Coordinates of C-alpha atoms in Angstrom, one line a residue:
M15 CA 25.3 -12.7 -17.6
H16 CA 23.9 -14.8 -20.1
L17 CA 20.1 -14.8 -20.6
P18 CA 18.0 -17.9 -20.7
T19 CA 17.0 -19.3 -23.9
T20 CA 13.1 -19.6 -25.1
K21 CA 13.2 -23.3 -24.4
Q22 CA 14.8 -22.5 -21.1
L23 CA 12.0 -20.2 -20.0
K24 CA 9.6 -22.9 -21.1
E25 CA 11.0 -25.4 -19.0
F26 CA 11.2 -22.9 -15.9
L27 CA 7.5 -22.0 -16.4
K28 CA 6.6 -25.6 -16.6
D29 CA 8.5 -26.5 -13.3
N30 CA 6.6 -23.4 -11.7
K31 CA 3.5 -23.9 -13.3
K32 CA 1.9 -24.7 -9.9
T33 CA 2.8 -22.0 -8.3
V34 CA 2.2 -19.6 -10.7
W35 CA -1.2 -20.8 -11.1
L36 CA -2.3 -21.1 -7.6
T37 CA -1.2 -17.4 -7.2
A38 CA -3.5 -16.5 -10.3
F39 CA -6.4 -18.6 -8.8
A40 CA -5.9 -17.1 -5.4
T41 CA -5.6 -13.5 -6.8
L42 CA -8.9 -13.8 -8.8
L43 CA -10.6 -15.9 -5.8
L44 CA -9.9 -12.5 -3.4
Y45 CA -11.4 -10.2 -6.5
V46 CA -14.4 -12.4 -6.6
L47 CA -14.8 -12.5 -2.9
G48 CA -14.4 -8.5 -2.8
I49 CA -16.8 -7.8 -5.4
G50 CA -19.3 -10.4 -3.7
Y51 CA -19.1 -8.4 -0.3
T52 CA -19.1 -4.9 -1.9
L53 CA -22.1 -5.7 -3.3
F54 CA -23.7 -7.5 -0.3
S55 CA -22.6 -4.5 1.7
N56 CA -24.6 -1.9 -0.7
G57 CA -27.5 -4.2 -0.2
E58 CA -27.4 -4.4 3.4
V59 CA -25.7 -1.1 4.8
E60 CA -27.9 2.0 5.1
E61 CA -27.1 4.4 2.5
E62 CA -24.9 7.3 4.0
K63 CA -26.6 10.5 4.3
K64 CA -25.1 13.9 3.1
I65 CA -25.7 17.0 4.9
D66 CA -25.4 20.6 3.8
P67 CA -23.1 22.4 6.1
D68 CA -24.8 25.5 5.6
T69 CA -28.2 24.5 6.7
G70 CA -27.5 21.4 8.7
L71 CA -30.1 19.7 6.5
E72 CA -29.9 16.5 4.5
V73 CA -29.5 17.2 0.8
N74 CA -30.9 14.7 -1.7
L75 CA -28.4 14.2 -4.4
I76 CA -29.9 13.9 -8.1
T77 CA -29.1 12.0 -11.4
S78 CA -27.5 12.9 -14.5
E79 CA -31.0 12.5 -16.3
E80 CA -32.5 14.9 -13.4
Y81 CA -29.5 17.2 -13.8
A82 CA -29.7 17.8 -17.6
A83 CA -33.7 18.2 -17.3
L84 CA -33.3 20.6 -14.4
H85 CA -30.7 22.8 -16.5
E86 CA -32.7 22.6 -19.8
G87 CA -32.7 26.1 -21.3
A88 CA -30.6 27.2 -18.1
A89 CA -30.1 31.1 -17.9
R90 CA -26.8 32.7 -16.9
F91 CA -25.2 36.2 -16.7
E92 CA -21.8 37.1 -16.0
I93 CA -20.9 40.0 -13.3
Y94 CA -17.5 41.3 -12.1
I95 CA -17.3 42.3 -8.2
E96 CA -14.5 44.3 -6.7
N97 CA -13.9 44.8 -3.0
D98 CA -13.4 48.3 -1.8
E99 CA -9.3 47.9 -1.8
G100 CA -9.5 47.0 -5.2
S101 CA -9.0 43.3 -5.4
A102 CA -11.4 40.9 -7.3
F103 CA -14.3 39.4 -4.8
T104 CA -13.9 35.6 -6.3
N105 CA -15.8 33.8 -3.2
S106 CA -18.5 32.3 -5.3
T107 CA -19.8 30.4 -2.3
V108 CA -20.5 33.0 -0.1
L109 CA -22.3 34.7 -3.1
E110 CA -24.0 31.9 -3.9
S111 CA -25.3 31.4 0.3
V112 CA -26.3 34.8 -0.1
L113 CA -28.6 34.8 -3.5
L114 CA -30.2 31.1 -1.9
S115 CA -31.1 32.7 1.4
P116 CA -35.4 33.3 2.3
A117 CA -35.1 36.9 1.8
V118 CA -33.9 36.4 -1.9
F119 CA -36.4 33.5 -2.4
A120 CA -39.1 36.0 -1.2
T121 CA -38.4 38.9 -3.5
I122 CA -38.0 36.1 -6.3
D123 CA -41.7 34.7 -5.4
T124 CA -43.2 38.1 -5.4
A125 CA -42.1 39.1 -8.7
E126 CA -44.5 39.7 -11.4
K127 CA -43.4 37.1 -14.3
V128 CA -41.9 34.3 -12.0
T129 CA -44.5 31.9 -10.2
V130 CA -41.9 29.6 -8.4
A131 CA -43.7 29.0 -5.0
Q132 CA -44.0 25.3 -5.6
E133 CA -40.2 25.2 -6.9
I134 CA -39.2 27.5 -3.3
E135 CA -41.2 24.8 -1.5
A136 CA -39.7 21.8 -2.8
L137 CA -36.4 23.3 -2.2
E138 CA -37.2 23.8 1.0
E139 CA -38.4 20.4 1.7
G140 CA -35.0 19.0 0.3
D141 CA -36.5 17.3 -3.1
I142 CA -34.3 19.3 -5.4
P143 CA -31.4 20.7 -4.1
A144 CA -30.8 24.5 -4.3
K145 CA -27.4 24.2 -5.2
Y146 CA -28.6 22.6 -8.6
I147 CA -31.0 25.5 -9.5
L148 CA -28.5 28.4 -8.8
D149 CA -24.8 27.7 -9.5
I150 CA -22.0 30.1 -9.5
T151 CA -18.6 29.6 -10.8
N152 CA -15.7 31.7 -11.1
D153 CA -13.5 32.3 -14.1
P154 CA -9.9 32.2 -13.1
G155 CA -9.2 34.1 -16.7
D156 CA -10.7 37.3 -15.5
N157 CA -12.2 36.5 -12.2
S158 CA -15.5 37.2 -13.2
L159 CA -18.5 35.2 -11.6
N160 CA -20.8 33.1 -13.9
I161 CA -24.4 33.0 -12.4
T162 CA -26.5 30.1 -13.8
V163 CA -30.7 29.7 -12.8
G164 CA -31.8 26.3 -13.9
T165 CA -35.4 24.8 -13.1
G166 CA -36.7 23.1 -16.0
D167 CA -38.2 25.8 -17.6
A168 CA -36.6 28.1 -20.0
D169 CA -38.6 31.0 -19.3
K170 CA -38.6 31.0 -15.9
N171 CA -35.2 30.4 -15.8
L172 CA -34.5 33.9 -17.7
A173 CA -37.3 35.3 -15.2
I174 CA -35.1 34.2 -11.9
A175 CA -32.1 35.4 -13.6
A176 CA -33.8 38.6 -14.4
V177 CA -34.8 39.2 -10.7
L178 CA -31.4 38.3 -9.7
Y179 CA -29.7 40.7 -12.0
D180 CA -31.5 43.3 -10.8
M181 CA -30.8 42.6 -7.1
I182 CA -27.3 42.5 -7.9
S183 CA -27.1 45.6 -10.3
N184 CA -29.0 47.8 -7.7
K185 CA -26.7 46.1 -4.9
E186 CA -29.9 45.4 -2.9
L187 CA -27.8 42.8 -1.1
T188 CA -25.9 43.7 2.0
L189 CA -22.9 41.8 0.9
L190 CA -22.2 44.3 -1.9
G191 CA -22.7 47.3 -0.1
N192 CA -19.0 47.9 0.1
K193 CA -18.3 46.5 -3.4
S194 CA -18.2 47.6 -6.7
V195 CA -20.0 45.6 -9.2
S196 CA -19.8 45.3 -12.9
M197 CA -22.5 43.6 -15.2
L198 CA -20.5 42.0 -18.0
S199 CA -23.4 40.4 -19.6
D200 CA -27.7 40.5 -19.6
P201 CA -29.3 36.8 -18.7
H202 CA -29.1 34.5 -21.7
T203 CA -30.0 31.1 -22.6
V204 CA -26.8 28.6 -22.0
V205 CA -26.6 25.2 -22.8
I206 CA -24.9 23.2 -19.6
Q207 CA -22.3 20.5 -20.2
N208 CA -21.2 19.4 -16.7
G209 CA -23.3 17.0 -14.9
P210 CA -23.8 16.8 -11.2
E211 CA -21.4 14.7 -8.6
K212 CA -21.9 11.2 -8.9
T213 CA -24.6 9.4 -6.6
E214 CA -25.8 6.0 -5.4
E215 CA -28.4 6.1 -8.0
E216 CA -26.0 5.9 -10.9
E217 CA -25.9 2.6 -12.7
D218 CA -24.1 0.0 -11.6
F219 CA -20.8 -1.2 -12.8
G220 CA -22.3 -3.9 -14.9
P221 CA -21.4 -7.5 -15.3
V222 CA -19.2 -6.8 -18.6
G223 CA -17.3 -4.1 -16.3
Y224 CA -16.6 -7.0 -13.7
A225 CA -15.7 -9.6 -16.4
V226 CA -13.1 -7.4 -18.1
I227 CA -11.6 -6.5 -15.0
A228 CA -11.5 -10.3 -13.4
V229 CA -9.4 -10.8 -16.9
A230 CA -7.0 -8.3 -16.0
V231 CA -7.0 -9.6 -12.3
L232 CA -6.3 -13.3 -13.5
I233 CA -3.2 -11.6 -15.8
A234 CA -1.9 -9.6 -12.7
G235 CA -2.5 -12.5 -10.9
T236 CA -0.2 -14.8 -13.2
V237 CA 2.4 -12.2 -13.5
L238 CA 2.6 -12.1 -9.9
G239 CA 3.3 -16.0 -9.5
I240 CA 5.7 -15.8 -11.9
L241 CA 7.7 -13.0 -10.3
I242 CA 7.3 -15.5 -6.8
A243 CA 8.5 -18.3 -9.0
L244 CA 11.4 -16.3 -9.9
S245 CA 12.3 -15.0 -6.3
R246 CA 12.4 -18.6 -5.3
L247 CA 14.6 -19.0 -8.1
F248 CA 17.2 -16.5 -6.8
F249 CA 17.0 -16.8 -3.1
K250 CA 16.8 -20.4 -2.7
K251 CA 20.0 -22.2 -1.5
E252 CA 19.9 -25.0 -3.9
V253 CA 20.1 -25.1 -7.8
T254 CA 16.3 -24.9 -9.4
D255 CA 17.2 -23.9 -12.7
V256 CA 20.0 -23.6 -15.5
F257 CA 20.1 -19.7 -15.4
N258 CA 23.0 -18.1 -15.6
Y259 CA 25.1 -21.1 -15.1
R260 CA 27.4 -20.5 -18.1
E261 CA 30.1 -18.4 -16.8
S262 CA 32.0 -18.2 -20.2
D263 CA 31.1 -18.8 -23.7
G264 CA 33.5 -22.2 -23.8
D265 CA 31.1 -23.6 -21.5
T266 CA 29.3 -26.4 -22.2
I267 CA 25.4 -26.7 -20.5
I268 CA 23.5 -29.6 -20.7
D269 CA 20.1 -29.8 -19.0
L270 CA 18.8 -33.6 -18.6
S271 CA 16.1 -32.3 -16.4
V272 CA 14.1 -31.7 -19.6
F273 CA 13.4 -35.1 -19.7
N274 CA 10.4 -36.8 -17.7
E275 CA 11.9 -40.2 -17.5
G276 CA 12.8 -41.1 -13.8
N277 CA 16.2 -42.8 -14.4
L278 CA 18.4 -41.2 -16.5
T279 CA 21.1 -43.5 -16.0
D280 CA 22.2 -44.2 -19.3
E281 CA 21.9 -40.5 -20.4
L282 CA 24.1 -39.3 -17.3
V283 CA 27.0 -41.8 -18.3
H284 CA 26.6 -41.1 -22.3
T285 CA 27.1 -37.4 -21.5
I286 CA 29.9 -37.8 -19.3
Q287 CA 32.0 -40.1 -21.3
Y288 CA 31.4 -38.0 -24.6
P289 CA 33.7 -36.7 -26.4
S290 CA 36.5 -39.0 -25.6
A291 CA 39.4 -37.9 -23.6
Q292 CA 42.2 -39.4 -22.0
Q293 CA 41.4 -37.7 -18.2
K294 CA 38.3 -36.0 -16.9
L295 CA 37.8 -34.4 -13.7
I296 CA 34.0 -35.0 -12.4
L297 CA 32.6 -32.9 -9.4
S298 CA 29.3 -33.4 -8.3
D299 CA 27.2 -32.8 -5.5
P300 CA 25.6 -35.0 -4.2
A301 CA 28.2 -38.0 -5.3
L302 CA 27.4 -39.8 -8.3
P303 CA 25.4 -43.1 -7.4
A304 CA 27.7 -46.2 -7.2
E305 CA 26.3 -47.7 -10.2
I306 CA 27.3 -44.6 -12.5
Q307 CA 30.8 -44.6 -10.7
G308 CA 31.3 -48.3 -11.7
R309 CA 30.5 -48.1 -15.3
L310 CA 32.4 -44.9 -15.8
L311 CA 35.6 -46.9 -14.0
K312 CA 35.1 -50.2 -16.5
D313 CA 35.9 -47.4 -19.4
T314 CA 39.7 -48.0 -19.7
A315 CA 40.1 -45.6 -22.3
T316 CA 39.7 -42.8 -20.2
N317 CA 41.1 -41.9 -16.6
Y318 CA 38.1 -40.4 -14.6
V319 CA 38.9 -38.7 -11.1
L320 CA 35.7 -38.3 -9.2
A321 CA 35.4 -35.9 -6.3
S322 CA 32.9 -33.4 -4.7
D323 CA 35.3 -30.9 -4.1
I324 CA 38.0 -29.3 -6.3
V325 CA 40.0 -28.9 -3.3
A326 CA 39.9 -32.6 -2.7
V327 CA 41.7 -33.0 -6.0
D328 CA 45.4 -33.0 -6.4
P329 CA 46.7 -29.9 -7.9
K330 CA 49.6 -31.5 -9.9
L331 CA 47.0 -33.3 -12.3
S332 CA 46.0 -31.6 -15.8
F333 CA 42.6 -32.6 -17.5
D334 CA 41.3 -32.8 -20.7
E335 CA 37.7 -31.8 -19.1
I336 CA 36.2 -30.9 -16.2
I337 CA 32.4 -31.8 -15.8
L338 CA 30.3 -30.3 -12.9
V339 CA 27.2 -32.4 -12.1
S340 CA 24.4 -30.8 -10.2
Q341 CA 21.1 -32.3 -9.5
K342 CA 17.8 -29.8 -9.5
H343 CA 16.6 -28.9 -5.9
V344 CA 19.3 -30.7 -4.4
T345 CA 22.4 -29.3 -5.5
N346 CA 23.6 -25.9 -3.0
K347 CA 24.2 -23.2 -5.2
A348 CA 27.0 -22.3 -3.0
W349 CA 28.8 -25.5 -3.7
Y350 CA 28.5 -24.8 -7.4
K351 CA 29.8 -21.2 -7.0
K352 CA 32.9 -22.3 -4.7
Q353 CA 33.9 -25.1 -7.7
R354 CA 33.9 -22.1 -10.2
T355 CA 35.9 -19.8 -8.5
L356 CA 38.4 -22.3 -7.5
L357 CA 38.4 -23.9 -11.2
T358 CA 39.2 -20.2 -12.8
N359 CA 43.0 -21.6 -12.7
Y360 CA 42.0 -24.3 -14.8
T361 CA 42.1 -24.2 -18.7
A362 CA 40.7 -27.5 -19.7
P363 CA 36.9 -26.6 -20.8
I364 CA 34.1 -27.1 -18.6
K365 CA 30.9 -29.0 -19.1
I366 CA 27.9 -28.5 -16.7
V367 CA 25.4 -31.3 -16.4
L368 CA 22.0 -30.6 -14.6
Q369 CA 20.2 -33.7 -14.0

């Protein structure tokens, strides 16, 4: 297989520029319409509400800024809980639900150093989701549980953490009745690096981001257009380009289609006549125009045998050169393949002319 030259690739793109650019434009248009529909829909469709599966109430999500403010000076302590059969208790969701229960809230509210009545009421009203004030995570390394408290007030965080610490260490929670609890650390201040889940209140992607994606979509559309053009090249029945015409290093390929001129009679006659030889075979599909045949037959120095199929040529004849004349978008690929197969027996050099 002979790879196409840079010049042939340029001609291929030139011949198929309409397909390539139409595909790129259509792809970009679909992207623009999709973005427009999305932006319009976001403005018209009512925002989907998130429901807490434990309470059945609506949960109001918070932004990254609100989350950072809420966890400024957060307090944390670590514990290890073991079931009665000796396995580690790692169900942080269950423990968090118990610690967020009204009974625990009441204990916190009655603690001397903690005045969280407003915060508790705010939680019940849904202004600040409880899961952002109390967070329990499991450390898979040692199966310990990290309990973090964040209200936006460092002193209050430590006070609430101390109340929870005492309740857990004293096993005041029914959940811990049949379990052993080890307190791995006292309440201490930590810096929270993880943010909340994404919400609709986050900033939009922005015009620059959309523009960058638009450029990427345009490039992808161009590549898609080239692939479509290549598929047409390989699946079309007619000859469209000079790719893969050379089947041996001795073949000569002359692509007259690169010229933009309408009438290439002189160029075709000259290409056929040179170099001079005693006898040449010309196979063409479609047949050469009468004008060209007449000019060739006037050349008495060379005997031209004109045919549309090699099987119509006397097999006893020998030739100094065999010329295959094809017309882009007209000549059938099957015809060319047939001629090349049957010409395998011939030793004469082969010239392929594409017009």
